[in-house]
Amino acid sequence: MSAILEAALRASLVLAIGLAIRGGLRRRSAALRHAALAVAVVAAPLVGVLGPWLPGVPVPATWPAADAISGAATVDAKPVDGGVAADATAGGGAARPDATPGLSWPTLAMALWGGGVIVGLAWLLLAAARVRRIAVAGSEVVDGRWCRALERARREAGLIRPVRIIAAPRGLLLATWGWRRPRILIPACGLGWGDERVATVLAHEIAHVVRRDWLIQSCAETLRALLWWNPLAWLACRALRHDSELACDDAVLRSGVGPAAYAGELLQIARIVAPAGGAAAVVMRMARTSTLERRIVAMLNPRLDRRAPTRRALLGAAAAVIVLLLPVALLRAAQVGRQPLEGVIYDTTGAVLPGVAVTLDEGPAKAEVSTDPAGRFRFDGVEPGAHVIQVGLPGFRALRQPIVLRNDRDWNRAVTLQLGDLRETISVKERRPAAITPLGDAAAGPTPVRVGGNIRAPRKIFDMRPAYPKRMVEAGLEGQVSVEAVVGIDGRVARARAVTVQAHPDLAQAAVDAVRQWRFEPTLLNGSPVEVVMTVTVDFSLE
């Protein structure tokens, strides 16, 4: 969780820097302000996500991780040899295996954040689907007057990509949509507009296409959905859309349209077209009533800079933004220094285990200690970073768990070992007959054997040796059978099954029948009987 918070903080700092640079360029053209803020908006998620991969500059503050806030963080360890997962808990208390962790405030906050992200992204997808339905339901404009005006606007703007004009039969939407195949959506009633209004509308919308405003705004809307709780994301998204409209207005005015005439046409269009509703987030609308007054005031102000920024100016603004953002990408929450790594080893009943060998793998170096009578272990002066803890004790499954030491609580561990498996091997021999009686095709047995852990077998109080089937002796067949048995808490074999594919079924059945009759003293763990899994290997051979 701390990594996510650090990424969100870096992205927020990038947005703050972009908004500050935009404010510093308030006397320059809207196109230059838009370009500077667009660089920050596109760089914000990249800096947030890719920042940890760059060489870091640690800062004193450490962002609280979930375990630091909630008091304990539980990590599922991965034991070796396919064993059952053991619990490794960061924190000082005993980690009981049956304890149910409660929801912490950080967990609830992350759930709320994730829910907001899902809602925001779903809203954008639904809006895009709505606009697509409108475009599919519409018809491409083939009117000669509109087509000639479109070619003239493309030629004056230096646009090579083809642009389609779609007359929407439903609604009164006037907007630009798409990047690789841009489309200008106009209301069906707009086919009767005069030449001046058609030229004004196309000059404005073609400016959006040339500047790639739809793609940039889509990035901003996605970032706002990811950081929906951050007001900076909302401010940047709104400022980016406003500057793009002002920049396109300046492009229309540079084409020779008078400010008063353009303002009048914009007011008339705003009275005709309807709000985009749910599609507003995924289209570039020409006549937004919420910003119309400020746009008209700006286009009637003769002192504003309306020049199109040169490529040199755009590259300079982008370079300045990147230079200011680079330190943000290098910021890293400072890690703590070397500390003793301590912990306690428990069994599944919650009792401590003394005399357990604990190995810490620190890359090229390894250190090994044993737990004291209280079940505690300690490694002095362990560096932050990734390490591996290995724990082994006869009777329990071996544990090998990667750990990452970052926050203070990571240096305090609690490990619960799981009970291992029993293993026994029996050899059954018989004299080979002089004459061999052939058998039919032997059927294959079930699946291969599973390798278990290592545990000291309890004392067997009743033994039944497997009998070599007479038919197998007469046929001269040998084989090895692996049997998996579960010894219950009463010492009886509760379940037994053959797990082999290389022995005749008669041999497997003889081994299983014998194992099912075995009796043991109950296996005790801290005075309480427990079930154990036992692997028995029976060798049938002829002398």
mmCIF file of N, CA, C and O in Angstrom, residues 198-261:
data_model
loop_
_atom_site.group_PDB
_atom_site.id
_atom_site.type_symbol
_atom_site.label_atom_id
_atom_site.label_comp_id
_atom_site.label_asym_id
_atom_site.label_seq_id
_atom_site.Cartn_x
_atom_site.Cartn_y
_atom_site.Cartn_z
ATOM 1 N N VAL A 198 -20.670 27.441 -41.218
ATOM 2 C CA VAL A 198 -20.013 26.169 -41.532
ATOM 3 C C VAL A 198 -18.497 26.331 -41.481
ATOM 4 O O VAL A 198 -17.777 25.502 -40.914
ATOM 5 N N ALA A 199 -17.980 27.419 -42.072
ATOM 6 C CA ALA A 199 -16.531 27.646 -42.071
ATOM 7 C C ALA A 199 -16.011 27.857 -40.657
ATOM 8 O O ALA A 199 -14.919 27.377 -40.294
ATOM 9 N N THR A 200 -16.779 28.564 -39.839
ATOM 10 C CA THR A 200 -16.355 28.809 -38.457
ATOM 11 C C THR A 200 -16.310 27.510 -37.665
ATOM 12 O O THR A 200 -15.344 27.226 -36.932
ATOM 13 N N VAL A 201 -17.357 26.690 -37.782
ATOM 14 C CA VAL A 201 -17.414 25.429 -37.047
ATOM 15 C C VAL A 201 -16.274 24.511 -37.466
ATOM 16 O O VAL A 201 -15.567 23.922 -36.621
ATOM 17 N N LEU A 202 -16.043 24.374 -38.771
ATOM 18 C CA LEU A 202 -14.999 23.462 -39.230
ATOM 19 C C LEU A 202 -13.609 23.969 -38.874
ATOM 20 O O LEU A 202 -12.719 23.164 -38.555
ATOM 21 N N ALA A 203 -13.396 25.283 -38.904
ATOM 22 C CA ALA A 203 -12.081 25.812 -38.510
ATOM 23 C C ALA A 203 -11.792 25.494 -37.047
ATOM 24 O O ALA A 203 -10.662 25.126 -36.687
ATOM 25 N N HIS A 204 -12.813 25.605 -36.197
ATOM 26 C CA HIS A 204 -12.634 25.311 -34.773
ATOM 27 C C HIS A 204 -12.379 23.817 -34.549
ATOM 28 O O HIS A 204 -11.446 23.443 -33.818
ATOM 29 N N GLU A 205 -13.173 22.961 -35.180
ATOM 30 C CA GLU A 205 -13.044 21.520 -34.940
ATOM 31 C C GLU A 205 -11.767 20.955 -35.572
ATOM 32 O O GLU A 205 -11.131 20.061 -34.997
ATOM 33 N N ILE A 206 -11.388 21.435 -36.737
ATOM 34 C CA ILE A 206 -10.143 20.981 -37.349
ATOM 35 C C ILE A 206 -8.947 21.374 -36.487
ATOM 36 O O ILE A 206 -7.951 20.633 -36.400
ATOM 37 N N ALA A 207 -9.039 22.513 -35.814
ATOM 38 C CA ALA A 207 -7.966 22.905 -34.895
ATOM 39 C C ALA A 207 -7.817 21.886 -33.771
ATOM 40 O O ALA A 207 -6.699 21.556 -33.350
ATOM 41 N N HIS A 208 -8.932 21.357 -33.279
ATOM 42 C CA HIS A 208 -8.874 20.289 -32.266
ATOM 43 C C HIS A 208 -8.146 19.060 -32.806
ATOM 44 O O HIS A 208 -7.332 18.433 -32.108
ATOM 45 N N VAL A 209 -8.456 18.701 -34.062
ATOM 46 C CA VAL A 209 -7.839 17.510 -34.647
ATOM 47 C C VAL A 209 -6.339 17.718 -34.826
ATOM 48 O O VAL A 209 -5.529 16.828 -34.508
ATOM 49 N N VAL A 210 -5.932 18.874 -35.325
ATOM 50 C CA VAL A 210 -4.520 19.152 -35.549
ATOM 51 C C VAL A 210 -3.747 19.123 -34.235
ATOM 52 O O VAL A 210 -2.626 18.596 -34.168
ATOM 53 N N ARG A 211 -4.337 19.641 -33.183
ATOM 54 C CA ARG A 211 -3.651 19.733 -31.890
ATOM 55 C C ARG A 211 -3.739 18.432 -31.083
ATOM 56 O O ARG A 211 -3.151 18.345 -30.012
ATOM 57 N N ARG A 212 -4.469 17.450 -31.581
ATOM 58 C CA ARG A 212 -4.673 16.175 -30.882
ATOM 59 C C ARG A 212 -5.276 16.393 -29.489
ATOM 60 O O ARG A 212 -4.910 15.740 -28.515
ATOM 61 N N ASP A 213 -6.210 17.310 -29.413
ATOM 62 C CA ASP A 213 -6.827 17.638 -28.123
ATOM 63 C C ASP A 213 -7.629 16.477 -27.556
ATOM 64 O O ASP A 213 -7.682 16.291 -26.335
ATOM 65 N N TRP A 214 -8.275 15.701 -28.436
ATOM 66 C CA TRP A 214 -9.103 14.608 -27.913
ATOM 67 C C TRP A 214 -8.247 13.578 -27.186
ATOM 68 O O TRP A 214 -8.626 13.090 -26.114
ATOM 69 N N LEU A 215 -7.096 13.228 -27.757
ATOM 70 C CA LEU A 215 -6.224 12.239 -27.123
ATOM 71 C C LEU A 215 -5.688 12.748 -25.794
ATOM 72 O O LEU A 215 -5.676 12.018 -24.787
ATOM 73 N N ILE A 216 -5.251 13.988 -25.766
ATOM 74 C CA ILE A 216 -4.707 14.561 -24.527
ATOM 75 C C ILE A 216 -5.791 14.655 -23.461
ATOM 76 O O ILE A 216 -5.575 14.326 -22.288
ATOM 77 N N GLN A 217 -6.985 15.085 -23.860
ATOM 78 C CA GLN A 217 -8.068 15.202 -22.887
ATOM 79 C C GLN A 217 -8.499 13.836 -22.372
ATOM 80 O O GLN A 217 -8.863 13.691 -21.196
ATOM 81 N N SER A 218 -8.433 12.812 -23.219
ATOM 82 C CA SER A 218 -8.770 11.460 -22.766
ATOM 83 C C SER A 218 -7.783 10.988 -21.700
ATOM 84 O O SER A 218 -8.176 10.337 -20.720
ATOM 85 N N CYS A 219 -6.503 11.315 -21.874
ATOM 86 C CA CYS A 219 -5.513 10.975 -20.840
ATOM 87 C C CYS A 219 -5.839 11.685 -19.533
ATOM 88 O O CYS A 219 -5.722 11.100 -18.448
ATOM 89 N N ALA A 220 -6.234 12.945 -19.639
ATOM 90 C CA ALA A 220 -6.567 13.705 -18.432
ATOM 91 C C ALA A 220 -7.800 13.135 -17.742
ATOM 92 O O ALA A 220 -7.846 13.041 -16.507
ATOM 93 N N GLU A 221 -8.804 12.743 -18.517
ATOM 94 C CA GLU A 221 -10.016 12.176 -17.922
ATOM 95 C C GLU A 221 -9.713 10.838 -17.243
ATOM 96 O O GLU A 221 -10.251 10.537 -16.173
ATOM 97 N N THR A 222 -8.842 10.037 -17.852
ATOM 98 C CA THR A 222 -8.464 8.769 -17.226
ATOM 99 C C THR A 222 -7.699 9.003 -15.930
ATOM 100 O O THR A 222 -7.923 8.319 -14.923
ATOM 101 N N LEU A 223 -6.793 9.975 -15.940
ATOM 102 C CA LEU A 223 -6.051 10.300 -14.719
ATOM 103 C C LEU A 223 -6.994 10.801 -13.625
ATOM 104 O O LEU A 223 -6.822 10.471 -12.448
ATOM 105 N N ARG A 224 -7.985 11.563 -14.013
ATOM 106 C CA ARG A 224 -8.954 12.038 -13.012
ATOM 107 C C ARG A 224 -9.750 10.874 -12.421
ATOM 108 O O ARG A 224 -10.071 10.877 -11.225
ATOM 109 N N ALA A 225 -10.047 9.868 -13.243
ATOM 110 C CA ALA A 225 -10.745 8.687 -12.712
ATOM 111 C C ALA A 225 -9.865 7.921 -11.740
ATOM 112 O O ALA A 225 -10.352 7.386 -10.743
ATOM 113 N N LEU A 226 -8.554 7.864 -12.016
ATOM 114 C CA LEU A 226 -7.646 7.157 -11.116
ATOM 115 C C LEU A 226 -7.423 7.924 -9.822
ATOM 116 O O LEU A 226 -7.291 7.327 -8.753
ATOM 117 N N LEU A 227 -7.349 9.244 -9.900
ATOM 118 C CA LEU A 227 -7.129 10.089 -8.718
ATOM 119 C C LEU A 227 -8.386 10.906 -8.438
ATOM 120 O O LEU A 227 -8.318 12.120 -8.246
ATOM 121 N N TRP A 228 -9.535 10.229 -8.391
ATOM 122 C CA TRP A 228 -10.802 10.949 -8.260
ATOM 123 C C TRP A 228 -10.911 11.708 -6.951
ATOM 124 O O TRP A 228 -11.659 12.680 -6.838
ATOM 125 N N TRP A 229 -10.149 11.310 -5.944
ATOM 126 C CA TRP A 229 -10.218 11.973 -4.640
ATOM 127 C C TRP A 229 -9.324 13.201 -4.573
ATOM 128 O O TRP A 229 -9.378 13.948 -3.591
ATOM 129 N N ASN A 230 -8.508 13.427 -5.597
ATOM 130 C CA ASN A 230 -7.522 14.511 -5.572
ATOM 131 C C ASN A 230 -8.066 15.723 -6.323
ATOM 132 O O ASN A 230 -8.299 15.651 -7.534
ATOM 133 N N PRO A 231 -8.256 16.860 -5.674
ATOM 134 C CA PRO A 231 -8.773 18.047 -6.388
ATOM 135 C C PRO A 231 -7.827 18.536 -7.473
ATOM 136 O O PRO A 231 -8.264 19.184 -8.430
ATOM 137 N N LEU A 232 -6.521 18.260 -7.351
ATOM 138 C CA LEU A 232 -5.591 18.682 -8.398
ATOM 139 C C LEU A 232 -5.905 18.006 -9.728
ATOM 140 O O LEU A 232 -5.744 18.619 -10.794
ATOM 141 N N ALA A 233 -6.319 16.754 -9.694
ATOM 142 C CA ALA A 233 -6.677 16.061 -10.936
ATOM 143 C C ALA A 233 -7.889 16.705 -11.593
ATOM 144 O O ALA A 233 -7.941 16.847 -12.824
ATOM 145 N N TRP A 234 -8.866 17.105 -10.802
ATOM 146 C CA TRP A 234 -10.043 17.777 -11.356
ATOM 147 C C TRP A 234 -9.683 19.152 -11.912
ATOM 148 O O TRP A 234 -10.161 19.538 -12.995
ATOM 149 N N LEU A 235 -8.852 19.907 -11.191
ATOM 150 C CA LEU A 235 -8.440 21.223 -11.674
ATOM 151 C C LEU A 235 -7.659 21.109 -12.977
ATOM 152 O O LEU A 235 -7.880 21.893 -13.915
ATOM 153 N N ALA A 236 -6.728 20.158 -13.041
ATOM 154 C CA ALA A 236 -5.928 19.997 -14.250
ATOM 155 C C ALA A 236 -6.802 19.592 -15.433
ATOM 156 O O ALA A 236 -6.611 20.082 -16.556
ATOM 157 N N CYS A 237 -7.760 18.709 -15.204
ATOM 158 C CA CYS A 237 -8.636 18.260 -16.284
ATOM 159 C C CYS A 237 -9.479 19.414 -16.817
ATOM 160 O O CYS A 237 -9.604 19.606 -18.034
ATOM 161 N N ARG A 238 -10.022 20.215 -15.910
ATOM 162 C CA ARG A 238 -10.861 21.349 -16.337
ATOM 163 C C ARG A 238 -10.029 22.424 -17.018
ATOM 164 O O ARG A 238 -10.429 22.990 -18.037
ATOM 165 N N ALA A 239 -8.829 22.714 -16.467
ATOM 166 C CA ALA A 239 -7.972 23.732 -17.071
ATOM 167 C C ALA A 239 -7.507 23.302 -18.455
ATOM 168 O O ALA A 239 -7.410 24.127 -19.383
ATOM 169 N N LEU A 240 -7.213 22.022 -18.630
ATOM 170 C CA LEU A 240 -6.758 21.532 -19.924
ATOM 171 C C LEU A 240 -7.855 21.688 -20.976
ATOM 172 O O LEU A 240 -7.600 22.123 -22.112
ATOM 173 N N ARG A 241 -9.079 21.346 -20.621
ATOM 174 C CA ARG A 241 -10.188 21.484 -21.569
ATOM 175 C C ARG A 241 -10.439 22.954 -21.903
ATOM 176 O O ARG A 241 -10.671 23.310 -23.076
ATOM 177 N N HIS A 242 -10.376 23.835 -20.914
ATOM 178 C CA HIS A 242 -10.611 25.267 -21.145
ATOM 179 C C HIS A 242 -9.537 25.852 -22.058
ATOM 180 O O HIS A 242 -9.844 26.601 -23.005
ATOM 181 N N ASP A 243 -8.269 25.517 -21.806
ATOM 182 C CA ASP A 243 -7.191 26.061 -22.635
ATOM 183 C C ASP A 243 -7.275 25.540 -24.064
ATOM 184 O O ASP A 243 -6.933 26.248 -25.013
ATOM 185 N N SER A 244 -7.717 24.278 -24.244
ATOM 186 C CA SER A 244 -7.838 23.751 -25.601
ATOM 187 C C SER A 244 -8.906 24.500 -26.387
ATOM 188 O O SER A 244 -8.729 24.780 -27.587
ATOM 189 N N GLU A 245 -10.026 24.848 -25.741
ATOM 190 C CA GLU A 245 -11.062 25.613 -26.433
ATOM 191 C C GLU A 245 -10.572 27.021 -26.771
ATOM 192 O O GLU A 245 -10.833 27.531 -27.874
ATOM 193 N N LEU A 246 -9.844 27.647 -25.839
ATOM 194 C CA LEU A 246 -9.301 28.973 -26.127
ATOM 195 C C LEU A 246 -8.289 28.914 -27.262
ATOM 196 O O LEU A 246 -8.246 29.824 -28.124
ATOM 197 N N ALA A 247 -7.467 27.885 -27.288
ATOM 198 C CA ALA A 247 -6.472 27.762 -28.357
ATOM 199 C C ALA A 247 -7.150 27.578 -29.708
ATOM 200 O O ALA A 247 -6.700 28.137 -30.719
ATOM 201 N N CYS A 248 -8.250 26.802 -29.756
ATOM 202 C CA CYS A 248 -8.975 26.637 -31.018
ATOM 203 C C CYS A 248 -9.696 27.925 -31.411
ATOM 204 O O CYS A 248 -9.802 28.246 -32.612
ATOM 205 N N ASP A 249 -10.197 28.679 -30.433
ATOM 206 C CA ASP A 249 -10.775 29.993 -30.739
ATOM 207 C C ASP A 249 -9.735 30.912 -31.359
ATOM 208 O O ASP A 249 -10.016 31.641 -32.332
ATOM 209 N N ASP A 250 -8.514 30.891 -30.810
ATOM 210 C CA ASP A 250 -7.443 31.720 -31.379
ATOM 211 C C ASP A 250 -7.127 31.283 -32.802
ATOM 212 O O ASP A 250 -6.830 32.120 -33.674
ATOM 213 N N ALA A 251 -7.192 29.964 -33.080
ATOM 214 C CA ALA A 251 -6.945 29.490 -34.443
ATOM 215 C C ALA A 251 -8.009 30.000 -35.404
ATOM 216 O O ALA A 251 -7.704 30.361 -36.558
ATOM 217 N N VAL A 252 -9.277 30.043 -34.956
ATOM 218 C CA VAL A 252 -10.346 30.588 -35.797
ATOM 219 C C VAL A 252 -10.121 32.066 -36.064
ATOM 220 O O VAL A 252 -10.271 32.551 -37.205
ATOM 221 N N LEU A 253 -9.743 32.808 -35.045
ATOM 222 C CA LEU A 253 -9.508 34.247 -35.221
ATOM 223 C C LEU A 253 -8.307 34.498 -36.126
ATOM 224 O O LEU A 253 -8.302 35.462 -36.902
ATOM 225 N N ARG A 254 -7.278 33.645 -36.053
ATOM 226 C CA ARG A 254 -6.125 33.820 -36.932
ATOM 227 C C ARG A 254 -6.464 33.521 -38.391
ATOM 228 O O ARG A 254 -5.770 33.981 -39.310
ATOM 229 N N SER A 255 -7.544 32.750 -38.619
ATOM 230 C CA SER A 255 -7.934 32.439 -39.998
ATOM 231 C C SER A 255 -8.612 33.596 -40.707
ATOM 232 O O SER A 255 -8.904 33.495 -41.899
ATOM 233 N N GLY A 256 -8.900 34.668 -39.968
ATOM 234 C CA GLY A 256 -9.485 35.846 -40.592
ATOM 235 C C GLY A 256 -10.886 36.165 -40.129
ATOM 236 O O GLY A 256 -11.461 37.192 -40.540
ATOM 237 N N VAL A 257 -11.504 35.357 -39.287
ATOM 238 C CA VAL A 257 -12.844 35.640 -38.761
ATOM 239 C C VAL A 257 -12.741 36.743 -37.726
ATOM 240 O O VAL A 257 -11.882 36.715 -36.837
ATOM 241 N N GLY A 258 -13.615 37.726 -37.799
ATOM 242 C CA GLY A 258 -13.607 38.825 -36.849
ATOM 243 C C GLY A 258 -14.058 38.381 -35.471
ATOM 244 O O GLY A 258 -14.920 37.498 -35.353
ATOM 245 N N PRO A 259 -13.511 38.991 -34.398
ATOM 246 C CA PRO A 259 -13.909 38.576 -33.034
ATOM 247 C C PRO A 259 -15.395 38.736 -32.776
ATOM 248 O O PRO A 259 -16.023 37.845 -32.195
ATOM 249 N N ALA A 260 -15.988 39.875 -33.211
ATOM 250 C CA ALA A 260 -17.407 40.093 -32.952
ATOM 251 C C ALA A 260 -18.264 39.092 -33.720
ATOM 252 O O ALA A 260 -19.234 38.532 -33.193
ATOM 253 N N ALA A 261 -17.899 38.852 -34.994
ATOM 254 C CA ALA A 261 -18.664 37.899 -35.804
ATOM 255 C C ALA A 261 -18.551 36.484 -35.220
ATOM 256 O O ALA A 261 -19.546 35.748 -35.156
#
